[in-house]
Tab-separated table of C-alpha atoms in Angstrom:
chain	number	residue	atom	x	y	z
A	1	MET	CA	88.736	139.213	96.934
A	2	SER	CA	87.738	135.529	97.225
A	3	GLU	CA	90.401	133.075	98.366
A	4	PRO	CA	91.989	131.210	95.554
A	5	THR	CA	90.729	127.653	95.076
A	6	LEU	CA	92.704	124.574	95.854
A	7	ALA	CA	93.138	123.893	92.189
A	8	THR	CA	94.493	127.491	91.542
A	9	VAL	CA	97.112	127.094	94.391
A	10	ALA	CA	98.169	123.583	92.878
A	11	VAL	CA	98.517	124.900	89.446
A	12	ARG	CA	100.651	127.804	90.543
A	13	TRP	CA	102.918	125.447	92.333
A	14	TYR	CA	102.983	123.054	89.229
A	15	ASP	CA	103.980	125.950	87.015
A	16	GLU	CA	106.960	126.479	88.946
A	17	ASN	CA	107.954	123.045	90.265
A	18	ALA	CA	106.731	120.532	87.780
A	19	ARG	CA	109.224	117.882	86.462
A	20	ASP	CA	110.492	118.421	82.882
A	21	LEU	CA	109.083	115.233	81.366
A	22	PRO	CA	109.005	114.670	77.667
A	23	TRP	CA	105.441	113.231	77.517
A	24	ARG	CA	104.302	116.722	78.997
A	25	GLU	CA	105.736	118.808	76.118
A	26	PRO	CA	103.099	120.758	74.365
A	27	GLY	CA	101.783	119.082	71.137
A	28	ILE	CA	103.529	115.808	71.949
A	29	GLY	CA	100.492	113.856	70.711
A	30	ALA	CA	98.016	111.451	72.130
A	31	TRP	CA	99.960	108.185	71.333
A	32	PRO	CA	103.102	109.151	73.265
A	33	VAL	CA	100.851	110.295	76.153
A	34	LEU	CA	98.934	107.000	76.029
A	35	VAL	CA	102.284	104.939	76.141
A	36	SER	CA	103.639	106.861	78.971
A	37	GLU	CA	100.373	106.321	81.066
A	38	VAL	CA	100.584	102.634	80.433
A	39	MET	CA	104.327	102.504	81.289
A	40	LEU	CA	103.884	104.531	84.419
A	41	GLN	CA	101.476	102.260	85.984
A	42	GLN	CA	103.269	100.884	89.142
A	43	THR	CA	106.557	101.924	87.730
A	44	PRO	CA	108.792	104.963	88.720
A	45	VAL	CA	109.402	107.733	86.301
A	46	VAL	CA	113.234	107.172	86.240
A	47	ARG	CA	112.686	103.543	84.831
A	48	VAL	CA	110.119	104.609	82.390
A	49	LEU	CA	112.055	107.452	80.827
A	50	PRO	CA	114.534	105.313	78.632
A	51	ALA	CA	111.965	102.789	77.932
A	52	TRP	CA	109.409	105.364	76.635
A	53	GLN	CA	111.923	106.994	74.483
A	54	ALA	CA	113.163	103.690	72.943
A	55	TRP	CA	109.560	102.671	72.303
A	56	LEU	CA	108.590	105.858	70.611
A	57	THR	CA	111.770	105.909	68.531
A	58	ARG	CA	110.877	102.430	67.221
A	59	TRP	CA	107.094	102.835	67.132
A	60	PRO	CA	106.196	106.573	66.832
A	61	GLY	CA	102.541	105.698	66.186
A	62	PRO	CA	100.115	102.893	66.579
A	63	ALA	CA	100.487	101.680	62.881
A	64	GLU	CA	104.165	100.954	63.339
A	65	LEU	CA	103.695	98.965	66.499
A	66	ALA	CA	100.603	97.000	64.926
A	67	ALA	CA	102.788	95.961	61.968
A	68	ASP	CA	105.199	94.184	64.232
A	69	PRO	CA	104.468	90.946	66.050
A	70	ALA	CA	103.606	90.974	69.653
A	71	ALA	CA	106.885	89.306	70.464
A	72	GLU	CA	108.720	92.475	69.518
A	73	ALA	CA	106.587	94.588	71.953
A	74	ILE	CA	107.538	92.210	74.823
A	75	ARG	CA	111.215	92.338	73.815
A	76	MET	CA	111.271	96.103	73.825
A	77	TRP	CA	109.444	96.153	77.201
A	78	GLY	CA	112.543	94.470	78.775
A	79	ARG	CA	112.586	94.386	82.602
A	80	LEU	CA	110.049	97.237	82.971
A	81	GLY	CA	107.913	94.942	84.869
A	82	TYR	CA	104.229	93.611	84.445
A	83	PRO	CA	104.943	92.767	80.794
A	84	ARG	CA	101.253	92.180	80.085
A	85	ARG	CA	101.148	95.868	79.543
A	86	ALA	CA	103.205	95.269	76.450
A	87	LEU	CA	100.689	92.972	75.007
A	88	ARG	CA	97.800	95.441	75.922
A	89	LEU	CA	99.732	98.231	73.979
A	90	HIS	CA	100.200	95.957	71.085
A	91	ASP	CA	96.523	94.940	71.085
A	92	CYS	CA	95.560	98.635	71.579
A	93	ALA	CA	97.610	99.714	68.591
A	94	SER	CA	96.085	97.006	66.348
A	95	ALA	CA	92.548	98.215	67.377
A	96	LEU	CA	93.505	101.888	66.742
A	97	VAL	CA	94.512	100.964	63.246
A	98	GLU	CA	91.471	98.965	62.522
A	99	ARG	CA	88.921	101.106	64.219
A	100	HIS	CA	90.314	104.745	64.074
A	101	GLY	CA	92.752	104.878	61.126
A	102	GLY	CA	95.669	104.808	63.560
A	103	GLU	CA	94.653	107.684	65.412
A	104	VAL	CA	94.028	107.999	69.227
A	105	PRO	CA	90.281	109.073	69.458
A	106	ALA	CA	89.432	112.118	71.673
A	107	ASP	CA	86.250	110.437	73.079
A	108	LEU	CA	85.869	108.639	76.378
A	109	HIS	CA	83.738	105.969	75.362
A	110	ALA	CA	85.742	105.154	72.189
A	111	LEU	CA	88.921	105.006	74.414
A	112	LEU	CA	87.363	102.734	76.916
A	113	ALA	CA	86.292	100.332	74.109
A	114	LEU	CA	89.955	99.898	73.214
A	115	PRO	CA	91.667	96.767	74.591
A	116	GLY	CA	93.836	97.341	77.766
A	117	ILE	CA	92.501	100.930	78.159
A	118	GLY	CA	90.766	101.435	81.605
A	119	ASP	CA	89.098	104.384	83.111
A	120	TYR	CA	92.237	105.953	84.411
A	121	THR	CA	94.208	105.754	81.249
A	122	ALA	CA	91.394	106.997	79.096
A	123	ARG	CA	90.819	110.076	81.229
A	124	ALA	CA	94.472	110.827	81.435
A	125	VAL	CA	94.825	110.712	77.693
A	126	LEU	CA	91.804	113.049	77.248
A	127	ALA	CA	93.122	115.495	79.891
A	128	PHE	CA	96.837	115.436	79.138
A	129	ALA	CA	96.782	115.035	75.376
A	130	TYR	CA	93.499	116.666	74.375
A	131	GLY	CA	93.162	119.323	77.173
A	132	GLN	CA	89.696	118.092	78.178
A	133	ARG	CA	88.036	118.290	81.647
A	134	HIS	CA	88.100	114.865	83.276
A	135	PRO	CA	89.078	113.806	86.892
A	136	VAL	CA	92.373	111.883	86.487
A	137	VAL	CA	92.499	109.868	89.614
A	138	ASP	CA	95.581	107.723	90.508
A	139	THR	CA	96.887	106.737	93.894
A	140	ASN	CA	98.750	110.044	94.296
A	141	VAL	CA	95.570	112.082	93.607
A	142	ARG	CA	93.387	109.951	95.730
A	143	ARG	CA	95.830	110.318	98.625
A	144	LEU	CA	96.042	114.234	98.097
A	145	VAL	CA	92.246	114.809	97.934
A	146	ALA	CA	91.744	112.450	100.837
A	147	ARG	CA	94.204	114.426	103.072
A	148	ALA	CA	93.408	117.911	101.895
A	149	VAL	CA	89.710	117.810	101.611
A	150	ALA	CA	88.474	114.817	103.741
A	151	GLY	CA	91.100	114.949	106.345
A	152	ALA	CA	91.897	111.316	106.051
A	153	ALA	CA	95.420	109.750	106.009
A	154	ASP	CA	94.704	107.913	102.844
A	155	ALA	CA	91.881	107.047	100.461
A	156	GLY	CA	91.819	103.230	100.816
A	157	PRO	CA	93.265	100.461	98.581
A	158	THR	CA	91.007	101.072	95.325
A	159	THR	CA	89.530	103.929	93.358
A	160	ARG	CA	85.684	104.288	93.996
A	161	PRO	CA	83.205	106.434	92.165
A	162	ALA	CA	83.233	108.820	95.186
A	163	ASP	CA	86.913	109.530	94.365
A	164	LEU	CA	86.093	110.638	90.893
A	165	VAL	CA	83.354	112.851	92.107
A	166	ALA	CA	85.429	114.446	94.910
A	167	THR	CA	88.260	115.204	92.378
A	168	GLU	CA	85.998	116.480	89.728
A	169	GLU	CA	84.429	118.917	92.127
A	170	LEU	CA	87.884	120.501	92.530
A	171	LEU	CA	88.509	121.044	88.863
A	172	PRO	CA	88.017	124.470	87.263
A	173	VAL	CA	85.285	124.828	84.619
A	174	GLU	CA	87.567	125.663	81.720
A	175	PRO	CA	88.808	122.428	80.204
A	176	ALA	CA	92.454	123.365	79.573
A	177	VAL	CA	92.821	124.868	83.144
A	178	ALA	CA	91.102	121.722	84.518
A	179	ALA	CA	93.553	119.488	82.698
A	180	ARG	CA	96.477	121.476	84.097
A	181	ALA	CA	94.879	121.027	87.622
A	182	SER	CA	94.778	117.287	87.046
A	183	ALA	CA	98.396	117.244	86.265
A	184	ALA	CA	99.243	119.466	89.297
A	185	PHE	CA	97.245	117.319	91.693
A	186	MET	CA	99.117	114.224	90.458
A	187	GLU	CA	102.464	115.789	90.747
A	188	LEU	CA	101.728	117.144	94.203
A	189	GLY	CA	100.775	113.769	95.309
A	190	ALA	CA	103.891	112.149	93.864
A	191	LEU	CA	106.531	114.608	95.017
A	192	VAL	CA	105.207	116.392	98.151
A	193	CYS	CA	102.054	114.622	99.637
A	194	THR	CA	103.743	111.187	99.584
A	195	ALA	CA	102.434	108.133	101.329
A	196	ARG	CA	105.216	107.540	103.872
A	197	ALA	CA	107.062	110.869	104.348
A	198	PRO	CA	104.863	113.857	103.234
A	199	ARG	CA	106.641	117.197	102.968
A	200	CYS	CA	103.856	119.313	104.466
A	201	THR	CA	106.245	122.184	105.026
A	202	ASP	CA	106.809	122.402	101.263
A	203	CYS	CA	103.245	121.881	100.330
A	204	PRO	CA	101.214	124.873	98.933
A	205	LEU	CA	98.039	123.294	100.373
A	206	SER	CA	99.316	123.135	103.827
A	207	ASP	CA	97.197	126.158	105.130
A	208	ARG	CA	94.137	124.500	103.902
A	209	CYS	CA	94.808	120.782	104.333
A	210	ALA	CA	92.138	119.148	106.589
A	211	TRP	CA	94.456	116.218	107.558
A	212	LEU	CA	97.176	118.716	108.703
A	213	ALA	CA	94.633	120.810	110.594
A	214	SER	CA	93.386	117.739	112.474
A	215	GLY	CA	96.642	116.601	113.646
A	216	GLU	CA	97.658	114.234	110.958
A	217	PRO	CA	95.671	111.188	112.211
A	218	ALA	CA	97.003	107.839	111.273
A	219	PRO	CA	95.356	105.579	108.700
A	220	ALA	CA	92.203	103.801	110.089
A	221	GLY	CA	92.956	100.578	108.481
A	222	PRO	CA	95.959	98.366	108.491
A	223	THR	CA	99.037	99.736	106.710
A	224	ARG	CA	99.912	98.242	103.426
A	225	ARG	CA	103.326	96.672	103.201
A	226	PRO	CA	105.500	96.961	100.088
A	227	GLN	CA	105.179	93.728	97.974
A	228	ARG	CA	108.344	91.648	98.164
A	229	TYR	CA	109.850	90.447	94.934
A	230	ALA	CA	112.680	87.966	95.578
A	231	GLY	CA	111.602	84.394	95.550
A	232	THR	CA	108.015	85.124	94.238
A	233	ASP	CA	106.408	83.831	91.092
A	234	ARG	CA	106.812	87.225	89.593
A	235	GLN	CA	110.634	86.852	89.864
A	236	VAL	CA	110.478	83.506	88.267
A	237	ARG	CA	108.076	84.699	85.516
A	238	GLY	CA	110.679	87.408	84.784
A	239	LEU	CA	113.558	85.032	84.599
A	240	LEU	CA	111.716	82.839	82.147
A	241	LEU	CA	110.563	85.712	80.039
A	242	ALA	CA	114.145	87.009	79.936
A	243	VAL	CA	115.327	83.823	78.220
A	244	LEU	CA	112.603	84.041	75.650
A	245	ARG	CA	113.126	87.691	74.982
A	246	GLU	CA	116.792	87.012	74.246
A	247	THR	CA	116.188	84.296	71.905
A	248	ALA	CA	114.821	84.729	68.365
A	249	GLY	CA	113.289	81.342	67.914
A	250	PRO	CA	111.918	78.487	69.915
A	251	VAL	CA	113.319	77.727	73.407
A	252	SER	CA	113.408	74.203	74.754
A	253	ARG	CA	111.870	73.174	78.061
A	254	ASP	CA	115.352	72.084	79.227
A	255	ARG	CA	116.750	75.708	78.655
A	256	LEU	CA	114.040	77.137	80.689
A	257	ASP	CA	114.433	74.638	83.505
A	258	LEU	CA	117.897	76.147	84.301
A	259	VAL	CA	116.539	79.431	85.387
A	260	TRP	CA	114.984	78.226	88.653
A	261	SER	CA	115.627	75.172	90.788
A	262	ASP	CA	112.016	74.728	92.242
A	263	ASP	CA	110.325	72.551	89.723
A	264	VAL	CA	106.897	73.165	91.117
A	265	GLN	CA	107.147	76.984	91.236
A	266	ARG	CA	108.996	77.084	87.848
A	267	ALA	CA	106.134	75.013	86.213
A	268	ARG	CA	103.468	77.220	87.803
A	269	ALA	CA	105.120	80.426	86.635
A	270	LEU	CA	105.468	79.129	83.083
A	271	ALA	CA	101.843	77.981	83.031
A	272	THR	CA	100.754	81.464	83.994
A	273	LEU	CA	102.821	83.013	81.318
A	274	VAL	CA	101.199	80.904	78.756
A	275	GLU	CA	97.701	81.660	80.283
A	276	ASP	CA	98.388	85.446	79.969
A	277	GLY	CA	99.361	85.177	76.455
A	278	LEU	CA	102.904	86.105	77.019
A	279	VAL	CA	104.227	82.764	76.017
A	280	ASN	CA	103.165	80.232	73.355
A	281	HIS	CA	103.480	76.519	74.158
A	282	HIS	CA	103.960	74.449	71.036
A	283	SER	CA	104.719	71.194	72.324
A	284	HIS	CA	105.672	69.587	75.497
A	285	THR	CA	109.317	70.848	75.173
A	286	THR	CA	109.145	74.085	73.017
A	287	TYR	CA	107.975	77.652	73.754
A	288	THR	CA	108.101	80.990	72.008
A	289	LEU	CA	106.932	84.515	72.511
A	290	PRO	CA	103.568	85.211	70.714
A	291	GLY	CA	104.324	86.020	67.010
A	292	ASP	CA	107.838	84.410	66.851
A	293	THR	CA	108.235	81.670	64.219
A	294	PRO	CA	107.149	78.346	65.877
A	295	PRO	CA	109.229	75.256	65.541
A	296	PRO	CA	108.763	73.288	62.391
A	297	SER	CA	106.366	70.431	62.465
A	298	PRO	CA	108.095	67.007	62.488
A	299	SER	CA	107.967	65.392	58.974
A	300	PRO	CA	105.852	62.306	58.906
A	301	SER	CA	107.770	58.976	58.840
A	302	PRO	CA	107.770	57.362	55.322
A	303	LEU	CA	105.515	54.515	54.928
A	304	ARG	CA	107.237	51.124	54.820
A	305	PRO	CA	105.992	48.277	52.561
A	306	VAL	CA	104.051	45.809	54.628
A	307	ASP	CA	105.522	42.216	54.413
A	308	LEU	CA	102.437	40.136	53.967
A	309	GLY	CA	104.237	36.831	53.947
A	310	ALA	CA	104.184	34.397	50.976
A	311	ASP	CA	100.879	32.890	51.758
A	312	GLN	CA	99.194	36.300	51.538
A	313	ARG	CA	100.614	37.609	48.325
Protein backbone atom coordinates (compact mmCIF):
# COMPACT_ATOMS: atom_id res chain seq x y z
CA MET A 1 0.00 0.00 0.00
CA SER A 2 1.37 3.41 -0.97
CA GLU A 3 2.13 5.98 1.67
CA PRO A 4 -0.61 8.61 2.14
CA THR A 5 0.12 11.94 0.52
CA LEU A 6 0.89 15.07 2.47
CA ALA A 7 -2.55 16.41 1.53
CA THR A 8 -4.29 13.25 2.76
CA VAL A 9 -2.57 13.46 6.15
CA ALA A 10 -3.34 17.17 6.42
CA VAL A 11 -7.03 16.64 5.63
CA ARG A 12 -7.33 13.85 8.22
CA TRP A 13 -5.87 16.18 10.82
CA TYR A 14 -8.17 19.00 9.69
CA ASP A 15 -11.26 16.82 9.95
CA GLU A 16 -10.50 16.27 13.64
CA ASN A 17 -8.94 19.59 14.66
CA ALA A 18 -10.30 22.41 12.50
CA ARG A 19 -11.72 25.41 14.33
CA ASP A 20 -15.49 25.76 14.19
CA LEU A 21 -15.73 29.02 12.25
CA PRO A 22 -19.02 30.29 10.80
CA TRP A 23 -17.66 31.02 7.33
CA ARG A 24 -16.72 27.34 7.04
CA GLU A 25 -20.28 26.10 7.44
CA PRO A 26 -21.46 24.03 4.44
CA GLY A 27 -23.50 26.12 2.03
CA ILE A 28 -22.65 29.40 3.74
CA GLY A 29 -22.40 31.12 0.35
CA ALA A 30 -19.74 32.95 -1.59
CA TRP A 31 -20.44 36.46 -0.26
CA PRO A 32 -19.88 35.55 3.42
CA VAL A 33 -16.70 33.71 2.41
CA LEU A 34 -15.48 36.72 0.42
CA VAL A 35 -16.17 39.07 3.34
CA SER A 36 -14.33 36.76 5.74
CA GLU A 37 -11.28 36.54 3.50
CA VAL A 38 -11.02 40.32 3.18
CA MET A 39 -11.44 40.81 6.93
CA LEU A 40 -8.92 38.10 7.82
CA GLN A 41 -6.09 39.80 5.92
CA GLN A 42 -3.54 40.78 8.59
CA THR A 43 -6.21 40.45 11.31
CA PRO A 44 -6.64 37.66 13.91
CA VAL A 45 -9.73 35.46 13.81
CA VAL A 46 -10.80 36.53 17.31
CA ARG A 47 -11.17 40.13 16.13
CA VAL A 48 -12.80 39.22 12.84
CA LEU A 49 -15.58 37.02 14.25
CA PRO A 50 -17.80 39.76 15.78
CA ALA A 51 -17.12 42.16 12.90
CA TRP A 52 -18.00 39.51 10.29
CA GLN A 53 -21.22 38.58 12.09
CA ALA A 54 -22.30 42.22 12.41
CA TRP A 55 -21.43 42.91 8.76
CA LEU A 56 -23.43 39.96 7.43
CA THR A 57 -26.38 40.79 9.67
CA ARG A 58 -26.57 44.26 8.17
CA TRP A 59 -25.50 43.40 4.64
CA PRO A 60 -26.31 39.74 3.90
CA GLY A 61 -25.51 40.25 0.23
CA PRO A 62 -23.70 42.64 -2.12
CA ALA A 63 -26.90 44.47 -3.09
CA GLU A 64 -27.59 45.56 0.48
CA LEU A 65 -24.06 46.91 0.92
CA ALA A 66 -24.02 48.65 -2.46
CA ALA A 67 -27.27 50.44 -1.58
CA ASP A 68 -25.61 52.19 1.37
CA PRO A 69 -22.98 54.93 1.11
CA ALA A 70 -19.33 54.03 1.56
CA ALA A 71 -19.33 55.97 4.83
CA GLU A 72 -21.49 53.28 6.42
CA ALA A 73 -19.02 50.56 5.43
CA ILE A 74 -16.21 52.53 7.07
CA ARG A 75 -18.31 52.99 10.23
CA MET A 76 -19.16 49.30 10.43
CA TRP A 77 -15.50 48.42 9.94
CA GLY A 78 -14.80 50.12 13.25
CA ARG A 79 -11.34 49.43 14.67
CA LEU A 80 -10.70 46.28 12.66
CA GLY A 81 -7.65 47.95 11.10
CA TYR A 82 -6.58 48.73 7.53
CA PRO A 83 -9.91 50.49 6.79
CA ARG A 84 -9.27 50.68 3.06
CA ARG A 85 -10.54 47.11 3.07
CA ALA A 86 -14.00 48.48 3.91
CA LEU A 87 -13.88 50.71 0.84
CA ARG A 88 -12.71 47.79 -1.30
CA LEU A 89 -15.62 45.66 -0.09
CA HIS A 90 -18.07 48.47 -0.87
CA ASP A 91 -16.60 48.96 -4.35
CA CYS A 92 -16.65 45.20 -4.90
CA ALA A 93 -20.31 44.98 -3.85
CA SER A 94 -21.24 47.75 -6.28
CA ALA A 95 -19.40 45.99 -9.11
CA LEU A 96 -21.08 42.68 -8.28
CA VAL A 97 -24.49 44.33 -8.55
CA GLU A 98 -23.61 46.09 -11.82
CA ARG A 99 -21.83 43.20 -13.54
CA HIS A 100 -23.16 39.98 -11.99
CA GLY A 101 -26.65 40.71 -10.71
CA GLY A 102 -25.48 40.80 -7.12
CA GLU A 103 -23.93 37.30 -7.23
CA VAL A 104 -20.30 36.37 -6.62
CA PRO A 105 -19.01 34.75 -9.83
CA ALA A 106 -17.47 31.28 -9.77
CA ASP A 107 -14.80 32.19 -12.32
CA LEU A 108 -11.23 33.23 -11.53
CA HIS A 109 -10.93 35.88 -14.24
CA ALA A 110 -14.29 37.42 -13.33
CA LEU A 111 -13.29 37.61 -9.67
CA LEU A 112 -9.91 39.14 -10.44
CA ALA A 113 -11.65 41.83 -12.50
CA LEU A 114 -13.54 43.02 -9.42
CA PRO A 115 -12.14 46.02 -7.50
CA GLY A 116 -10.19 45.07 -4.42
CA ILE A 117 -10.01 41.35 -5.22
CA GLY A 118 -6.49 40.02 -5.59
CA ASP A 119 -5.14 36.63 -6.53
CA TYR A 120 -5.30 35.17 -3.03
CA THR A 121 -8.87 36.29 -2.28
CA ALA A 122 -10.16 35.14 -5.67
CA ARG A 123 -8.68 31.65 -5.27
CA ALA A 124 -9.86 31.39 -1.66
CA VAL A 125 -13.46 32.18 -2.66
CA LEU A 126 -13.37 29.64 -5.48
CA ALA A 127 -11.94 26.93 -3.21
CA PHE A 128 -13.88 27.54 -0.01
CA ALA A 129 -17.22 28.70 -1.45
CA TYR A 130 -17.37 26.74 -4.70
CA GLY A 131 -15.17 23.72 -3.95
CA GLN A 132 -12.85 24.32 -6.89
CA ARG A 133 -9.24 23.16 -7.20
CA HIS A 134 -6.98 26.19 -6.74
CA PRO A 135 -3.79 26.73 -4.75
CA VAL A 136 -4.80 29.08 -1.93
CA VAL A 137 -1.51 30.52 -0.73
CA ASP A 138 -1.28 32.85 2.24
CA THR A 139 1.62 33.39 4.65
CA ASN A 140 0.72 30.29 6.68
CA VAL A 141 0.53 28.02 3.63
CA ARG A 142 3.78 29.35 2.20
CA ARG A 143 5.58 28.69 5.48
CA LEU A 144 4.11 25.17 5.79
CA VAL A 145 5.09 24.20 2.25
CA ALA A 146 8.53 25.78 2.57
CA ARG A 147 9.26 23.73 5.68
CA ALA A 148 7.60 20.43 4.85
CA VAL A 149 8.67 20.24 1.20
CA ALA A 150 11.68 22.51 0.66
CA GLY A 151 13.27 22.23 4.11
CA ALA A 152 13.45 26.01 4.51
CA ALA A 153 12.54 27.89 7.68
CA ASP A 154 10.30 30.29 5.77
CA ALA A 155 9.30 31.20 2.23
CA GLY A 156 10.44 34.82 2.09
CA PRO A 157 8.49 38.06 2.45
CA THR A 158 6.20 37.89 -0.60
CA THR A 159 4.24 35.31 -2.56
CA ARG A 160 5.92 34.25 -5.82
CA PRO A 161 4.63 32.22 -8.76
CA ALA A 162 6.80 29.36 -7.51
CA ASP A 163 4.77 29.26 -4.29
CA LEU A 164 1.55 28.72 -6.27
CA VAL A 165 3.17 25.97 -8.32
CA ALA A 166 4.60 24.19 -5.26
CA THR A 167 1.25 24.29 -3.46
CA GLU A 168 -0.77 23.20 -6.48
CA GLU A 169 1.46 20.15 -6.89
CA LEU A 170 0.35 19.00 -3.42
CA LEU A 171 -3.38 19.23 -4.14
CA PRO A 172 -5.42 16.11 -4.93
CA VAL A 173 -6.99 15.90 -8.37
CA GLU A 174 -10.60 15.86 -7.20
CA PRO A 175 -11.71 19.51 -6.79
CA ALA A 176 -13.69 19.09 -3.57
CA VAL A 177 -10.86 17.20 -1.87
CA ALA A 178 -8.34 19.74 -3.14
CA ALA A 179 -10.40 22.57 -1.66
CA ARG A 180 -10.44 20.81 1.69
CA ALA A 181 -6.70 20.24 1.47
CA SER A 182 -6.22 23.99 0.89
CA ALA A 183 -8.16 24.70 4.07
CA ALA A 184 -6.16 22.05 5.93
CA PHE A 185 -2.80 23.52 4.86
CA MET A 186 -3.92 26.95 6.00
CA GLU A 187 -5.15 25.70 9.37
CA LEU A 188 -1.97 23.73 10.01
CA GLY A 189 0.14 26.78 9.26
CA ALA A 190 -1.98 29.00 11.48
CA LEU A 191 -2.23 26.70 14.50
CA VAL A 192 0.72 24.29 14.42
CA CYS A 193 3.45 25.27 11.95
CA THR A 194 3.62 28.81 13.31
CA ALA A 195 6.37 31.30 12.55
CA ARG A 196 7.95 31.74 15.99
CA ALA A 197 7.00 28.66 18.02
CA PRO A 198 6.09 25.73 15.75
CA ARG A 199 4.50 22.80 17.59
CA CYS A 200 6.37 20.11 15.69
CA THR A 201 5.47 17.36 18.16
CA ASP A 202 1.78 17.99 17.43
CA CYS A 203 2.18 18.21 13.67
CA PRO A 204 0.81 15.33 11.58
CA LEU A 205 3.47 16.05 8.96
CA SER A 206 6.45 15.80 11.31
CA ASP A 207 7.55 12.39 10.04
CA ARG A 208 7.89 13.76 6.50
CA CYS A 209 8.90 17.38 7.16
CA ALA A 210 12.12 18.24 5.33
CA TRP A 211 12.86 21.17 7.65
CA LEU A 212 12.54 19.03 10.76
CA ALA A 213 14.63 16.26 9.21
CA SER A 214 17.43 18.72 8.42
CA GLY A 215 17.67 19.96 11.99
CA GLU A 216 15.38 22.99 11.80
CA PRO A 217 17.84 25.39 10.13
CA ALA A 218 17.35 29.09 10.89
CA PRO A 219 16.08 31.48 8.19
CA ALA A 220 18.73 32.50 5.69
CA GLY A 221 17.75 36.17 5.66
CA PRO A 222 17.10 38.71 8.42
CA THR A 223 14.24 37.98 10.80
CA ARG A 224 11.20 40.18 10.30
CA ARG A 225 10.29 42.18 13.38
CA PRO A 226 6.67 42.88 14.30
CA GLN A 227 5.57 46.31 13.14
CA ARG A 228 5.09 48.76 15.99
CA TYR A 229 1.85 50.70 16.14
CA ALA A 230 2.14 53.28 18.94
CA GLY A 231 3.21 56.67 17.66
CA THR A 232 3.01 55.75 13.97
CA ASP A 233 1.00 57.41 11.23
CA ARG A 234 -1.27 54.35 11.34
CA GLN A 235 -2.24 55.21 14.91
CA VAL A 236 -2.89 58.84 14.02
CA ARG A 237 -4.97 57.82 11.00
CA GLY A 238 -7.03 55.55 13.25
CA LEU A 239 -7.66 58.34 15.76
CA LEU A 240 -8.72 60.77 13.03
CA LEU A 241 -10.97 58.21 11.40
CA ALA A 242 -12.58 57.37 14.74
CA VAL A 243 -13.78 60.97 15.11
CA LEU A 244 -15.28 60.91 11.62
CA ARG A 245 -16.91 57.50 12.15
CA GLU A 246 -18.61 58.69 15.30
CA THR A 247 -20.00 61.83 13.64
CA ALA A 248 -22.95 61.74 11.26
CA GLY A 249 -22.08 64.96 9.47
CA PRO A 250 -19.15 67.23 8.66
CA VAL A 251 -16.26 67.50 11.12
CA SER A 252 -14.27 70.66 11.56
CA ARG A 253 -10.50 70.77 11.29
CA ASP A 254 -10.35 72.23 14.80
CA ARG A 255 -12.00 69.09 16.19
CA LEU A 256 -9.59 66.81 14.33
CA ASP A 257 -6.65 68.84 15.62
CA LEU A 258 -7.48 67.67 19.14
CA VAL A 259 -6.62 64.00 18.52
CA TRP A 260 -2.85 64.39 18.09
CA SER A 261 -0.44 67.08 19.25
CA ASP A 262 2.16 66.79 16.48
CA ASP A 263 0.86 69.17 13.80
CA VAL A 264 3.10 67.85 11.03
CA GLN A 265 2.33 64.19 11.64
CA ARG A 266 -1.39 64.86 12.07
CA ALA A 267 -1.57 66.81 8.81
CA ARG A 268 0.36 64.08 7.00
CA ALA A 269 -1.95 61.35 8.32
CA LEU A 270 -5.06 63.34 7.38
CA ALA A 271 -3.69 63.96 3.90
CA THR A 272 -3.14 60.24 3.34
CA LEU A 273 -6.71 59.49 4.47
CA VAL A 274 -7.95 61.92 1.83
CA GLU A 275 -5.61 60.45 -0.77
CA ASP A 276 -6.86 56.91 0.02
CA GLY A 277 -10.47 57.98 -0.46
CA LEU A 278 -11.37 57.31 3.18
CA VAL A 279 -12.06 60.99 3.91
CA ASN A 280 -13.51 63.77 1.79
CA HIS A 281 -12.06 67.27 2.14
CA HIS A 282 -14.76 69.85 1.43
CA SER A 283 -12.99 72.99 2.45
CA HIS A 284 -9.97 74.11 4.39
CA THR A 285 -11.80 73.41 7.64
CA THR A 286 -14.37 70.64 6.94
CA TYR A 287 -14.13 66.87 6.40
CA THR A 288 -16.57 63.95 6.05
CA LEU A 289 -16.51 60.25 5.32
CA PRO A 290 -17.22 59.44 1.65
CA GLY A 291 -20.94 59.44 1.02
CA ASP A 292 -21.81 61.50 4.10
CA THR A 293 -23.76 64.72 3.55
CA PRO A 294 -21.30 67.51 2.77
CA PRO A 295 -21.59 70.85 4.51
CA PRO A 296 -23.96 73.35 2.87
CA SER A 297 -22.40 75.76 0.46
CA PRO A 298 -22.23 79.29 1.83
CA SER A 299 -24.95 81.54 0.51
CA PRO A 300 -23.70 84.33 -1.73
CA SER A 301 -23.73 87.75 -0.14
CA PRO A 302 -26.59 89.93 -1.39
CA LEU A 303 -25.54 92.58 -3.87
CA ARG A 304 -25.48 96.05 -2.48
CA PRO A 305 -26.48 99.04 -4.62
CA VAL A 306 -23.50 100.99 -5.81
CA ASP A 307 -23.35 104.61 -4.77
CA LEU A 308 -22.25 106.34 -7.95
CA GLY A 309 -22.22 109.78 -6.51
CA ALA A 310 -24.30 112.76 -7.55
CA ASP A 311 -22.18 113.60 -10.57
CA GLN A 312 -22.54 110.09 -12.06
CA ARG A 313 -26.31 109.62 -11.83
